[in-house]
Amino acid sequence: MEAFIRGLPKAELHLHLEGTLEPALALRLARKHRIELPHSTIAELQHSYQFTDLQSFLDIYLAASKVLRDEDDFHALTSAYLRRAHSQGIVHVEVFFDPQSHTERDIAFVTVLGGIRRALLQGEREFGISHRLILCFLRHLSAAEAMRTLEQALPHKAMIAAVGLDSTESGHPPAKFADVFERARGEGLLAVAHAGEEGPASYVRDALDLLKVQRIDHGVRCEEDPQLVDRLLRERIPLTMCPLSNVRLKVFPRVADHNIRRLLQRGLCVTINSDDPAYFGGYLNENYLAVQQQLGATPDELVQLARNSFEASFLPTPQKSRWLRAIDDYVRRTPVQ
Ligand code: HPA
Ligand code: ZN
């Protein structure tokens, strides 16, 4: 099954580049820049990754991001992720970055973007991995700060596919960013938003109605509003779900309790993603495998989840069709144990 999942062509649509910062790279960059981290070994860092909720994770995640300082650091971070993605059979990525966690430390926006972009182009050349970049606003910061960040990004908008919304959800509803998203959409950018991870189902509805997002990141709490689930089904709005993340952040006690399989069986366009794999104990394939082993997903359901990942992507229709055919070919010639 592991080999079947590895060989299955897949897209990853919910991945925070800062969340791919493995302890070894964090320690190397801390030494390079003479920055003190709270722990000095890989084992100690890993051991500290025990979270009680979203905020306890964000505190550690945002603090660790401080070791990223120059263009080479952002390049190294992104390159390492793409190498891993390639080894897992990922052929297309739509990745988030959090410019504000760097610009607020006086790292230039172009330093962050330049390093990431160089690695994405290399990943395309070396591994054939296509990509889209999604600029996330930190929702615990003000709307005015988000607007300033958007202004910094607009001269480079050809390199950015969409805007997104991450960080602390509770108390920071979609309405707070309605103007920023309107401006971004007016400039031709697409939109996504984290909603319904720790926030209520109404945040999912507001992300759709007020921010006019193309898809919802997480969205697990949509089930608290049956009419919303009907709408997600009817309008085929994708949810980018992250099972291992949700268990680590105590959204569900166990993968066996996750609602991704139930929503898939309802006919929703749900997808599997890894969110912050350096912190949550697995990359994309480990998430697929957990859904198979702990939630009992069948091979047909795993294939449907992979199909959904392309359908939900920002790829143009001909490329989506090409990958869906590639999945059909793969399934036809690959026996499942
Ligand atoms: N939720 C909100 N903010 C985040 C996440 C998440 O899962 N990962 C990184 N920033
Ligand atoms: Zn996320």
mmCIF file of C-alpha atoms and ligand atoms in Angstrom:
data_model
loop_
_atom_site.group_PDB
_atom_site.id
_atom_site.type_symbol
_atom_site.label_atom_id
_atom_site.label_comp_id
_atom_site.label_asym_id
_atom_site.label_seq_id
_atom_site.Cartn_x
_atom_site.Cartn_y
_atom_site.Cartn_z
ATOM 1 C CA MET A 1 0.000 0.000 0.000
ATOM 2 C CA GLU A 2 2.891 2.323 0.799
ATOM 3 C CA ALA A 3 4.335 1.743 -2.665
ATOM 4 C CA PHE A 4 0.911 2.185 -4.276
ATOM 5 C CA ILE A 5 0.477 5.570 -2.544
ATOM 6 C CA ARG A 6 4.016 6.635 -3.441
ATOM 7 C CA GLY A 7 3.479 5.889 -7.124
ATOM 8 C CA LEU A 8 0.080 7.580 -7.299
ATOM 9 C CA PRO A 9 0.428 11.033 -8.959
ATOM 10 C CA LYS A 10 -0.637 13.608 -6.359
ATOM 11 C CA ALA A 11 -0.914 17.371 -5.840
ATOM 12 C CA GLU A 12 -0.300 19.022 -2.476
ATOM 13 C CA LEU A 13 -2.463 22.111 -1.900
ATOM 14 C CA HIS A 14 -2.097 22.908 1.796
ATOM 15 C CA LEU A 15 1.547 23.212 2.773
ATOM 16 C CA HIS A 16 3.196 26.023 4.727
ATOM 17 C CA LEU A 17 6.808 26.331 3.574
ATOM 18 C CA GLU A 18 7.806 27.554 7.046
ATOM 19 C CA GLY A 19 6.194 24.373 8.360
ATOM 20 C CA THR A 20 8.703 22.244 6.443
ATOM 21 C CA LEU A 21 11.612 23.588 8.535
ATOM 22 C CA GLU A 22 13.134 20.348 9.823
ATOM 23 C CA PRO A 23 15.086 20.508 13.119
ATOM 24 C CA ALA A 24 18.405 19.783 11.363
ATOM 25 C CA LEU A 25 18.015 22.761 9.018
ATOM 26 C CA ALA A 26 16.732 24.990 11.856
ATOM 27 C CA LEU A 27 19.869 24.172 13.898
ATOM 28 C CA ARG A 28 22.172 24.714 10.904
ATOM 29 C CA LEU A 29 20.645 28.136 10.159
ATOM 30 C CA ALA A 30 20.659 29.104 13.854
ATOM 31 C CA ARG A 31 24.402 28.370 13.962
ATOM 32 C CA LYS A 32 24.974 30.229 10.678
ATOM 33 C CA HIS A 33 23.257 33.375 11.950
ATOM 34 C CA ARG A 34 24.307 32.993 15.616
ATOM 35 C CA ILE A 35 20.702 32.817 16.780
ATOM 36 C CA GLU A 36 19.811 31.113 20.075
ATOM 37 C CA LEU A 37 17.085 28.484 19.775
ATOM 38 C CA PRO A 38 15.436 27.174 22.958
ATOM 39 C CA HIS A 39 16.893 23.720 22.197
ATOM 40 C CA SER A 40 20.279 22.738 20.809
ATOM 41 C CA THR A 41 19.780 19.185 19.506
ATOM 42 C CA ILE A 42 17.473 17.617 16.949
ATOM 43 C CA ALA A 43 16.022 15.289 19.590
ATOM 44 C CA GLU A 44 15.294 18.129 22.017
ATOM 45 C CA LEU A 45 13.658 20.222 19.310
ATOM 46 C CA GLN A 46 11.528 17.287 18.177
ATOM 47 C CA HIS A 47 10.593 16.516 21.758
ATOM 48 C CA SER A 48 9.369 20.102 22.206
ATOM 49 C CA TYR A 49 6.838 19.659 19.375
ATOM 50 C CA GLN A 50 3.993 18.691 21.675
ATOM 51 C CA PHE A 51 0.975 20.875 21.175
ATOM 52 C CA THR A 52 -2.267 21.378 23.028
ATOM 53 C CA ASP A 53 -3.990 23.473 20.357
ATOM 54 C CA LEU A 54 -3.357 25.689 17.315
ATOM 55 C CA GLN A 55 -1.892 28.578 19.334
ATOM 56 C CA SER A 56 0.656 26.420 21.171
ATOM 57 C CA PHE A 57 1.871 25.253 17.746
ATOM 58 C CA LEU A 58 1.928 28.751 16.231
ATOM 59 C CA ASP A 59 4.115 30.036 19.094
ATOM 60 C CA ILE A 60 6.801 27.461 18.278
ATOM 61 C CA TYR A 61 6.364 27.680 14.487
ATOM 62 C CA LEU A 62 6.646 31.476 14.350
ATOM 63 C CA ALA A 63 9.637 31.489 16.742
ATOM 64 C CA ALA A 64 11.514 28.874 14.682
ATOM 65 C CA SER A 65 10.898 30.860 11.472
ATOM 66 C CA LYS A 66 13.317 33.492 12.831
ATOM 67 C CA VAL A 67 16.313 31.410 11.686
ATOM 68 C CA LEU A 68 15.286 32.131 8.072
ATOM 69 C CA ARG A 69 17.186 35.302 7.228
ATOM 70 C CA ASP A 70 18.755 35.447 3.773
ATOM 71 C CA GLU A 71 17.738 34.372 0.295
ATOM 72 C CA ASP A 72 19.774 31.175 0.494
ATOM 73 C CA ASP A 73 17.862 30.155 3.639
ATOM 74 C CA PHE A 74 14.494 30.434 1.894
ATOM 75 C CA HIS A 75 15.956 28.616 -1.080
ATOM 76 C CA ALA A 76 17.321 25.794 1.104
ATOM 77 C CA LEU A 77 13.975 25.448 2.902
ATOM 78 C CA THR A 78 11.970 25.241 -0.325
ATOM 79 C CA SER A 79 14.484 22.968 -2.103
ATOM 80 C CA ALA A 80 14.431 20.468 0.755
ATOM 81 C CA TYR A 81 10.642 20.314 0.634
ATOM 82 C CA LEU A 82 10.577 19.837 -3.160
ATOM 83 C CA ARG A 83 13.124 17.024 -2.966
ATOM 84 C CA ARG A 84 10.929 15.316 -0.378
ATOM 85 C CA ALA A 85 7.793 15.978 -2.441
ATOM 86 C CA HIS A 86 9.400 14.403 -5.496
ATOM 87 C CA SER A 87 10.360 11.310 -3.491
ATOM 88 C CA GLN A 88 6.695 10.961 -2.485
ATOM 89 C CA GLY A 89 5.239 11.102 -5.994
ATOM 90 C CA ILE A 90 3.955 14.694 -5.723
ATOM 91 C CA VAL A 91 3.848 16.278 -9.175
ATOM 92 C CA HIS A 92 2.208 19.620 -8.429
ATOM 93 C CA VAL A 93 2.417 21.886 -5.351
ATOM 94 C CA GLU A 94 0.528 24.990 -4.257
ATOM 95 C CA VAL A 95 2.519 26.278 -1.303
ATOM 96 C CA PHE A 96 1.872 28.942 1.333
ATOM 97 C CA PHE A 97 4.406 31.401 2.662
ATOM 98 C CA ASP A 98 3.996 33.902 5.525
ATOM 99 C CA PRO A 99 5.875 37.054 4.431
ATOM 100 C CA GLN A 100 4.807 38.997 7.524
ATOM 101 C CA SER A 101 6.674 36.697 9.901
ATOM 102 C CA HIS A 102 9.835 37.760 8.032
ATOM 103 C CA THR A 103 9.185 41.377 7.040
ATOM 104 C CA GLU A 104 8.366 42.213 10.677
ATOM 105 C CA ARG A 105 11.985 41.200 11.423
ATOM 106 C CA ASP A 106 13.225 43.573 8.684
ATOM 107 C CA ILE A 107 13.828 40.808 6.152
ATOM 108 C CA ALA A 108 12.960 42.268 2.739
ATOM 109 C CA PHE A 109 9.909 40.849 0.947
ATOM 110 C CA VAL A 110 12.059 40.254 -2.171
ATOM 111 C CA THR A 111 14.576 38.223 -0.131
ATOM 112 C CA VAL A 112 11.814 35.826 0.917
ATOM 113 C CA LEU A 113 10.153 35.678 -2.490
ATOM 114 C CA GLY A 114 13.463 35.453 -4.369
ATOM 115 C CA GLY A 115 14.731 32.422 -2.468
ATOM 116 C CA ILE A 116 11.437 30.552 -2.686
ATOM 117 C CA ARG A 117 10.973 31.373 -6.369
ATOM 118 C CA ARG A 118 14.484 30.238 -7.331
ATOM 119 C CA ALA A 119 13.885 26.879 -5.641
ATOM 120 C CA LEU A 120 10.439 26.436 -7.230
ATOM 121 C CA LEU A 121 11.879 27.040 -10.706
ATOM 122 C CA GLN A 122 14.708 24.587 -9.992
ATOM 123 C CA GLY A 123 12.169 22.035 -8.751
ATOM 124 C CA GLU A 124 10.305 22.371 -12.017
ATOM 125 C CA ARG A 125 13.495 21.871 -14.050
ATOM 126 C CA GLU A 126 14.949 19.019 -11.973
ATOM 127 C CA PHE A 127 11.838 17.105 -10.906
ATOM 128 C CA GLY A 128 9.120 18.355 -13.264
ATOM 129 C CA ILE A 129 7.074 19.578 -10.267
ATOM 130 C CA SER A 130 4.721 22.395 -11.288
ATOM 131 C CA HIS A 131 3.860 25.013 -8.693
ATOM 132 C CA ARG A 132 1.731 27.907 -7.530
ATOM 133 C CA LEU A 133 2.662 30.264 -4.704
ATOM 134 C CA ILE A 134 0.073 31.486 -2.183
ATOM 135 C CA LEU A 135 0.775 34.523 -0.002
ATOM 136 C CA CYS A 136 -0.815 34.084 3.423
ATOM 137 C CA PHE A 137 -1.723 36.962 5.701
ATOM 138 C CA LEU A 138 -1.243 36.348 9.420
ATOM 139 C CA ARG A 139 -4.754 36.871 10.746
ATOM 140 C CA HIS A 140 -3.603 37.779 14.280
ATOM 141 C CA LEU A 141 -2.092 40.952 12.758
ATOM 142 C CA SER A 142 -4.245 43.883 11.626
ATOM 143 C CA ALA A 143 -6.052 44.297 8.320
ATOM 144 C CA ALA A 144 -3.945 47.423 7.701
ATOM 145 C CA GLU A 145 -0.768 45.344 8.021
ATOM 146 C CA ALA A 146 -2.199 42.761 5.632
ATOM 147 C CA MET A 147 -2.960 45.558 3.142
ATOM 148 C CA ARG A 148 0.613 46.865 3.448
ATOM 149 C CA THR A 149 1.917 43.372 2.746
ATOM 150 C CA LEU A 150 -0.339 43.088 -0.295
ATOM 151 C CA GLU A 151 1.023 46.419 -1.589
ATOM 152 C CA GLN A 152 4.572 45.056 -1.229
ATOM 153 C CA ALA A 153 3.589 41.946 -3.145
ATOM 154 C CA LEU A 154 1.707 43.529 -6.043
ATOM 155 C CA PRO A 155 4.801 44.487 -8.086
ATOM 156 C CA HIS A 156 5.568 40.736 -8.043
ATOM 157 C CA LYS A 157 2.046 39.500 -8.604
ATOM 158 C CA ALA A 158 3.018 37.533 -11.704
ATOM 159 C CA MET A 159 4.809 35.141 -9.326
ATOM 160 C CA ILE A 160 1.907 34.825 -6.887
ATOM 161 C CA ALA A 161 -1.249 32.869 -7.729
ATOM 162 C CA ALA A 162 -3.411 33.583 -4.717
ATOM 163 C CA VAL A 163 -3.725 35.103 -1.282
ATOM 164 C CA GLY A 164 -4.594 33.074 1.817
ATOM 165 C CA LEU A 165 -5.241 33.502 5.515
ATOM 166 C CA ASP A 166 -3.511 31.588 8.302
ATOM 167 C CA SER A 167 -2.431 31.793 11.984
ATOM 168 C CA THR A 168 -4.822 32.257 14.950
ATOM 169 C CA GLU A 169 -8.365 31.710 13.692
ATOM 170 C CA SER A 170 -10.512 32.282 16.810
ATOM 171 C CA GLY A 171 -11.345 35.953 17.232
ATOM 172 C CA HIS A 172 -10.082 36.835 13.736
ATOM 173 C CA PRO A 173 -13.063 36.209 11.437
ATOM 174 C CA PRO A 174 -12.923 36.449 7.636
ATOM 175 C CA ALA A 175 -14.820 39.790 7.757
ATOM 176 C CA LYS A 176 -11.664 41.428 9.170
ATOM 177 C CA PHE A 177 -9.922 40.882 5.811
ATOM 178 C CA ALA A 178 -12.793 41.544 3.374
ATOM 179 C CA ASP A 179 -11.210 44.744 1.981
ATOM 180 C CA VAL A 180 -7.755 43.195 1.589
ATOM 181 C CA PHE A 181 -9.164 40.211 -0.278
ATOM 182 C CA GLU A 182 -11.298 42.448 -2.484
ATOM 183 C CA ARG A 183 -8.200 44.412 -3.443
ATOM 184 C CA ALA A 184 -6.249 41.201 -4.110
ATOM 185 C CA ARG A 185 -9.036 39.786 -6.286
ATOM 186 C CA GLY A 186 -9.252 43.101 -8.132
ATOM 187 C CA GLU A 187 -5.579 42.633 -9.018
ATOM 188 C CA GLY A 188 -6.356 39.228 -10.514
ATOM 189 C CA LEU A 189 -5.211 37.072 -7.601
ATOM 190 C CA LEU A 190 -7.161 33.982 -6.569
ATOM 191 C CA ALA A 191 -8.138 33.457 -2.929
ATOM 192 C CA VAL A 192 -8.156 30.711 -0.311
ATOM 193 C CA ALA A 193 -8.495 30.871 3.477
ATOM 194 C CA HIS A 194 -8.041 28.684 6.510
ATOM 195 C CA ALA A 195 -11.498 28.359 8.072
ATOM 196 C CA GLY A 196 -13.269 25.907 10.325
ATOM 197 C CA GLU A 197 -10.069 24.489 11.831
ATOM 198 C CA GLU A 198 -10.468 26.075 15.283
ATOM 199 C CA GLY A 199 -13.076 28.644 14.215
ATOM 200 C CA PRO A 200 -16.774 27.804 13.785
ATOM 201 C CA ALA A 201 -18.657 26.724 10.646
ATOM 202 C CA SER A 202 -19.789 30.329 10.166
ATOM 203 C CA TYR A 203 -16.165 31.260 9.356
ATOM 204 C CA VAL A 204 -16.292 28.795 6.442
ATOM 205 C CA ARG A 205 -19.469 30.437 5.151
ATOM 206 C CA ASP A 206 -18.001 33.917 5.620
ATOM 207 C CA ALA A 207 -14.792 32.944 3.821
ATOM 208 C CA LEU A 208 -16.948 31.956 0.838
ATOM 209 C CA ASP A 209 -19.322 34.922 0.951
ATOM 210 C CA LEU A 210 -17.066 37.757 2.119
ATOM 211 C CA LEU A 211 -13.640 36.712 0.845
ATOM 212 C CA LYS A 212 -14.954 34.821 -2.217
ATOM 213 C CA VAL A 213 -12.373 32.071 -1.841
ATOM 214 C CA GLN A 214 -11.970 29.291 -4.404
ATOM 215 C CA ARG A 215 -11.391 26.693 -1.694
ATOM 216 C CA ILE A 216 -11.295 26.282 2.076
ATOM 217 C CA ASP A 217 -8.209 25.182 4.010
ATOM 218 C CA HIS A 218 -9.177 22.602 6.668
ATOM 219 C CA GLY A 219 -12.941 23.254 6.960
ATOM 220 C CA VAL A 220 -13.341 20.265 9.283
ATOM 221 C CA ARG A 221 -15.947 22.061 11.412
ATOM 222 C CA CYS A 222 -18.297 22.504 8.420
ATOM 223 C CA GLU A 223 -20.271 19.522 9.706
ATOM 224 C CA GLU A 224 -21.611 21.661 12.553
ATOM 225 C CA ASP A 225 -23.851 23.278 9.907
ATOM 226 C CA PRO A 226 -25.616 20.694 7.711
ATOM 227 C CA GLN A 227 -26.779 23.386 5.271
ATOM 228 C CA LEU A 228 -23.176 24.443 4.796
ATOM 229 C CA VAL A 229 -22.184 20.855 4.002
ATOM 230 C CA ASP A 230 -24.999 20.749 1.410
ATOM 231 C CA ARG A 231 -23.636 23.922 -0.126
ATOM 232 C CA LEU A 232 -20.036 22.642 -0.224
ATOM 233 C CA LEU A 233 -21.374 19.555 -1.999
ATOM 234 C CA ARG A 234 -23.631 21.453 -4.413
ATOM 235 C CA GLU A 235 -21.018 24.058 -5.356
ATOM 236 C CA ARG A 236 -18.211 21.488 -5.230
ATOM 237 C CA ILE A 237 -16.040 23.724 -3.065
ATOM 238 C CA PRO A 238 -12.806 21.922 -2.222
ATOM 239 C CA LEU A 239 -11.595 21.426 1.349
ATOM 240 C CA THR A 240 -7.827 20.966 1.776
ATOM 241 C CA MET A 241 -7.709 18.701 4.826
ATOM 242 C CA CYS A 242 -4.689 17.710 6.924
ATOM 243 C CA PRO A 243 -5.392 14.640 9.101
ATOM 244 C CA LEU A 244 -2.085 14.358 10.998
ATOM 245 C CA SER A 245 -2.092 18.105 11.708
ATOM 246 C CA ASN A 246 -5.636 17.913 13.088
ATOM 247 C CA VAL A 247 -4.671 15.119 15.470
ATOM 248 C CA ARG A 248 -1.488 16.865 16.660
ATOM 249 C CA LEU A 249 -3.463 20.062 17.313
ATOM 250 C CA LYS A 250 -6.266 18.141 19.069
ATOM 251 C CA VAL A 251 -8.988 18.988 16.556
ATOM 252 C CA PHE A 252 -9.724 15.226 16.542
ATOM 253 C CA PRO A 253 -8.489 12.781 19.207
ATOM 254 C CA ARG A 254 -7.344 10.217 16.604
ATOM 255 C CA VAL A 255 -7.112 9.892 12.816
ATOM 256 C CA ALA A 256 -9.836 7.250 13.249
ATOM 257 C CA ASP A 257 -12.166 10.067 14.363
ATOM 258 C CA HIS A 258 -11.440 12.363 11.398
ATOM 259 C CA ASN A 259 -14.342 13.348 9.137
ATOM 260 C CA ILE A 260 -12.451 13.316 5.819
ATOM 261 C CA ARG A 261 -13.689 9.854 4.825
ATOM 262 C CA ARG A 262 -17.297 10.618 5.770
ATOM 263 C CA LEU A 263 -17.217 13.855 3.737
ATOM 264 C CA LEU A 264 -15.597 12.054 0.808
ATOM 265 C CA GLN A 265 -18.377 9.465 0.885
ATOM 266 C CA ARG A 266 -20.902 12.325 0.940
ATOM 267 C CA GLY A 267 -19.380 13.411 -2.369
ATOM 268 C CA LEU A 268 -17.438 16.502 -1.250
ATOM 269 C CA CYS A 269 -14.227 17.480 -3.003
ATOM 270 C CA VAL A 270 -11.953 16.809 -0.013
ATOM 271 C CA THR A 271 -8.177 16.461 -0.402
ATOM 272 C CA ILE A 272 -5.305 15.163 1.771
ATOM 273 C CA ASN A 273 -2.400 17.478 2.614
ATOM 274 C CA SER A 274 0.404 17.741 5.154
ATOM 275 C CA ASP A 275 0.102 21.366 6.452
ATOM 276 C CA ASP A 276 3.352 21.634 8.511
ATOM 277 C CA PRO A 277 5.036 18.272 8.013
ATOM 278 C CA ALA A 278 8.205 19.055 10.001
ATOM 279 C CA TYR A 279 6.023 19.543 13.085
ATOM 280 C CA PHE A 280 3.169 17.081 12.656
ATOM 281 C CA GLY A 281 4.974 13.784 12.177
ATOM 282 C CA GLY A 282 4.592 13.182 8.474
ATOM 283 C CA TYR A 283 4.656 14.420 4.903
ATOM 284 C CA LEU A 284 1.902 13.802 2.364
ATOM 285 C CA ASN A 285 2.228 10.037 2.004
ATOM 286 C CA GLU A 286 2.204 9.533 5.762
ATOM 287 C CA ASN A 287 -1.140 11.378 5.765
ATOM 288 C CA TYR A 288 -2.513 9.145 2.985
ATOM 289 C CA LEU A 289 -1.262 6.063 4.804
ATOM 290 C CA ALA A 290 -2.842 7.164 8.097
ATOM 291 C CA VAL A 291 -6.181 7.673 6.332
ATOM 292 C CA GLN A 292 -5.904 4.178 4.868
ATOM 293 C CA GLN A 293 -4.654 2.386 7.987
ATOM 294 C CA GLN A 294 -6.456 4.246 10.772
ATOM 295 C CA LEU A 295 -9.586 5.454 9.029
ATOM 296 C CA GLY A 296 -9.998 2.422 6.774
ATOM 297 C CA ALA A 297 -10.049 4.252 3.432
ATOM 298 C CA THR A 298 -10.136 1.827 0.491
ATOM 299 C CA PRO A 299 -7.725 1.992 -2.471
ATOM 300 C CA ASP A 300 -10.577 3.457 -4.582
ATOM 301 C CA GLU A 301 -11.092 6.185 -1.992
ATOM 302 C CA LEU A 302 -7.361 7.009 -1.911
ATOM 303 C CA VAL A 303 -7.416 7.286 -5.707
ATOM 304 C CA GLN A 304 -10.452 9.597 -5.500
ATOM 305 C CA LEU A 305 -8.597 11.772 -2.965
ATOM 306 C CA ALA A 306 -5.661 12.033 -5.388
ATOM 307 C CA ARG A 307 -8.058 12.877 -8.248
ATOM 308 C CA ASN A 308 -9.640 15.565 -6.059
ATOM 309 C CA SER A 309 -6.201 17.093 -5.437
ATOM 310 C CA PHE A 310 -5.895 17.922 -9.146
ATOM 311 C CA GLU A 311 -9.514 18.969 -9.550
ATOM 312 C CA ALA A 312 -9.127 21.370 -6.597
ATOM 313 C CA SER A 313 -5.825 22.786 -7.887
ATOM 314 C CA PHE A 314 -5.288 26.030 -9.780
ATOM 315 C CA LEU A 315 -3.897 24.183 -12.806
ATOM 316 C CA PRO A 316 -5.545 24.954 -16.162
ATOM 317 C CA THR A 317 -8.119 22.393 -17.315
ATOM 318 C CA PRO A 318 -5.911 20.629 -19.918
ATOM 319 C CA GLN A 319 -3.244 19.951 -17.287
ATOM 320 C CA LYS A 320 -5.841 18.750 -14.806
ATOM 321 C CA SER A 321 -7.158 16.349 -17.442
ATOM 322 C CA ARG A 322 -3.647 15.154 -18.185
ATOM 323 C CA TRP A 323 -3.018 14.252 -14.531
ATOM 324 C CA LEU A 324 -6.415 12.589 -14.172
ATOM 325 C CA ARG A 325 -5.536 10.413 -17.182
ATOM 326 C CA ALA A 326 -2.145 9.679 -15.608
ATOM 327 C CA ILE A 327 -3.960 8.480 -12.476
ATOM 328 C CA ASP A 328 -6.237 6.245 -14.596
ATOM 329 C CA ASP A 329 -3.187 4.758 -16.356
ATOM 330 C CA TYR A 330 -1.426 4.215 -13.031
ATOM 331 C CA VAL A 331 -4.417 2.457 -11.476
ATOM 332 C CA ARG A 332 -4.870 0.257 -14.550
ATOM 333 C CA ARG A 333 -1.313 -1.053 -14.492
ATOM 334 C CA THR A 334 -0.690 -1.169 -10.723
ATOM 335 C CA PRO A 335 -2.136 -4.023 -8.689
ATOM 336 C CA VAL A 336 -3.096 -3.104 -5.128
ATOM 337 C CA GLN A 337 -2.289 -5.507 -2.296
HETATM 338 N N1 HPA B 1 -3.611 26.834 10.813
HETATM 339 C C1 HPA B 1 -3.401 28.128 10.942
HETATM 340 N N2 HPA B 1 -2.223 28.695 10.725
HETATM 341 C C2 HPA B 1 -1.206 27.927 10.345
HETATM 342 C C3 HPA B 1 -1.360 26.577 10.201
HETATM 343 C C4 HPA B 1 -2.632 25.995 10.436
HETATM 344 O O1 HPA B 1 -2.879 24.788 10.305
HETATM 345 N N3 HPA B 1 -0.141 26.089 9.840
HETATM 346 C C5 HPA B 1 0.693 27.138 9.756
HETATM 347 N N4 HPA B 1 0.055 28.252 10.078
HETATM 348 ZN ZN ZN B 2 -2.483 25.290 7.357
#
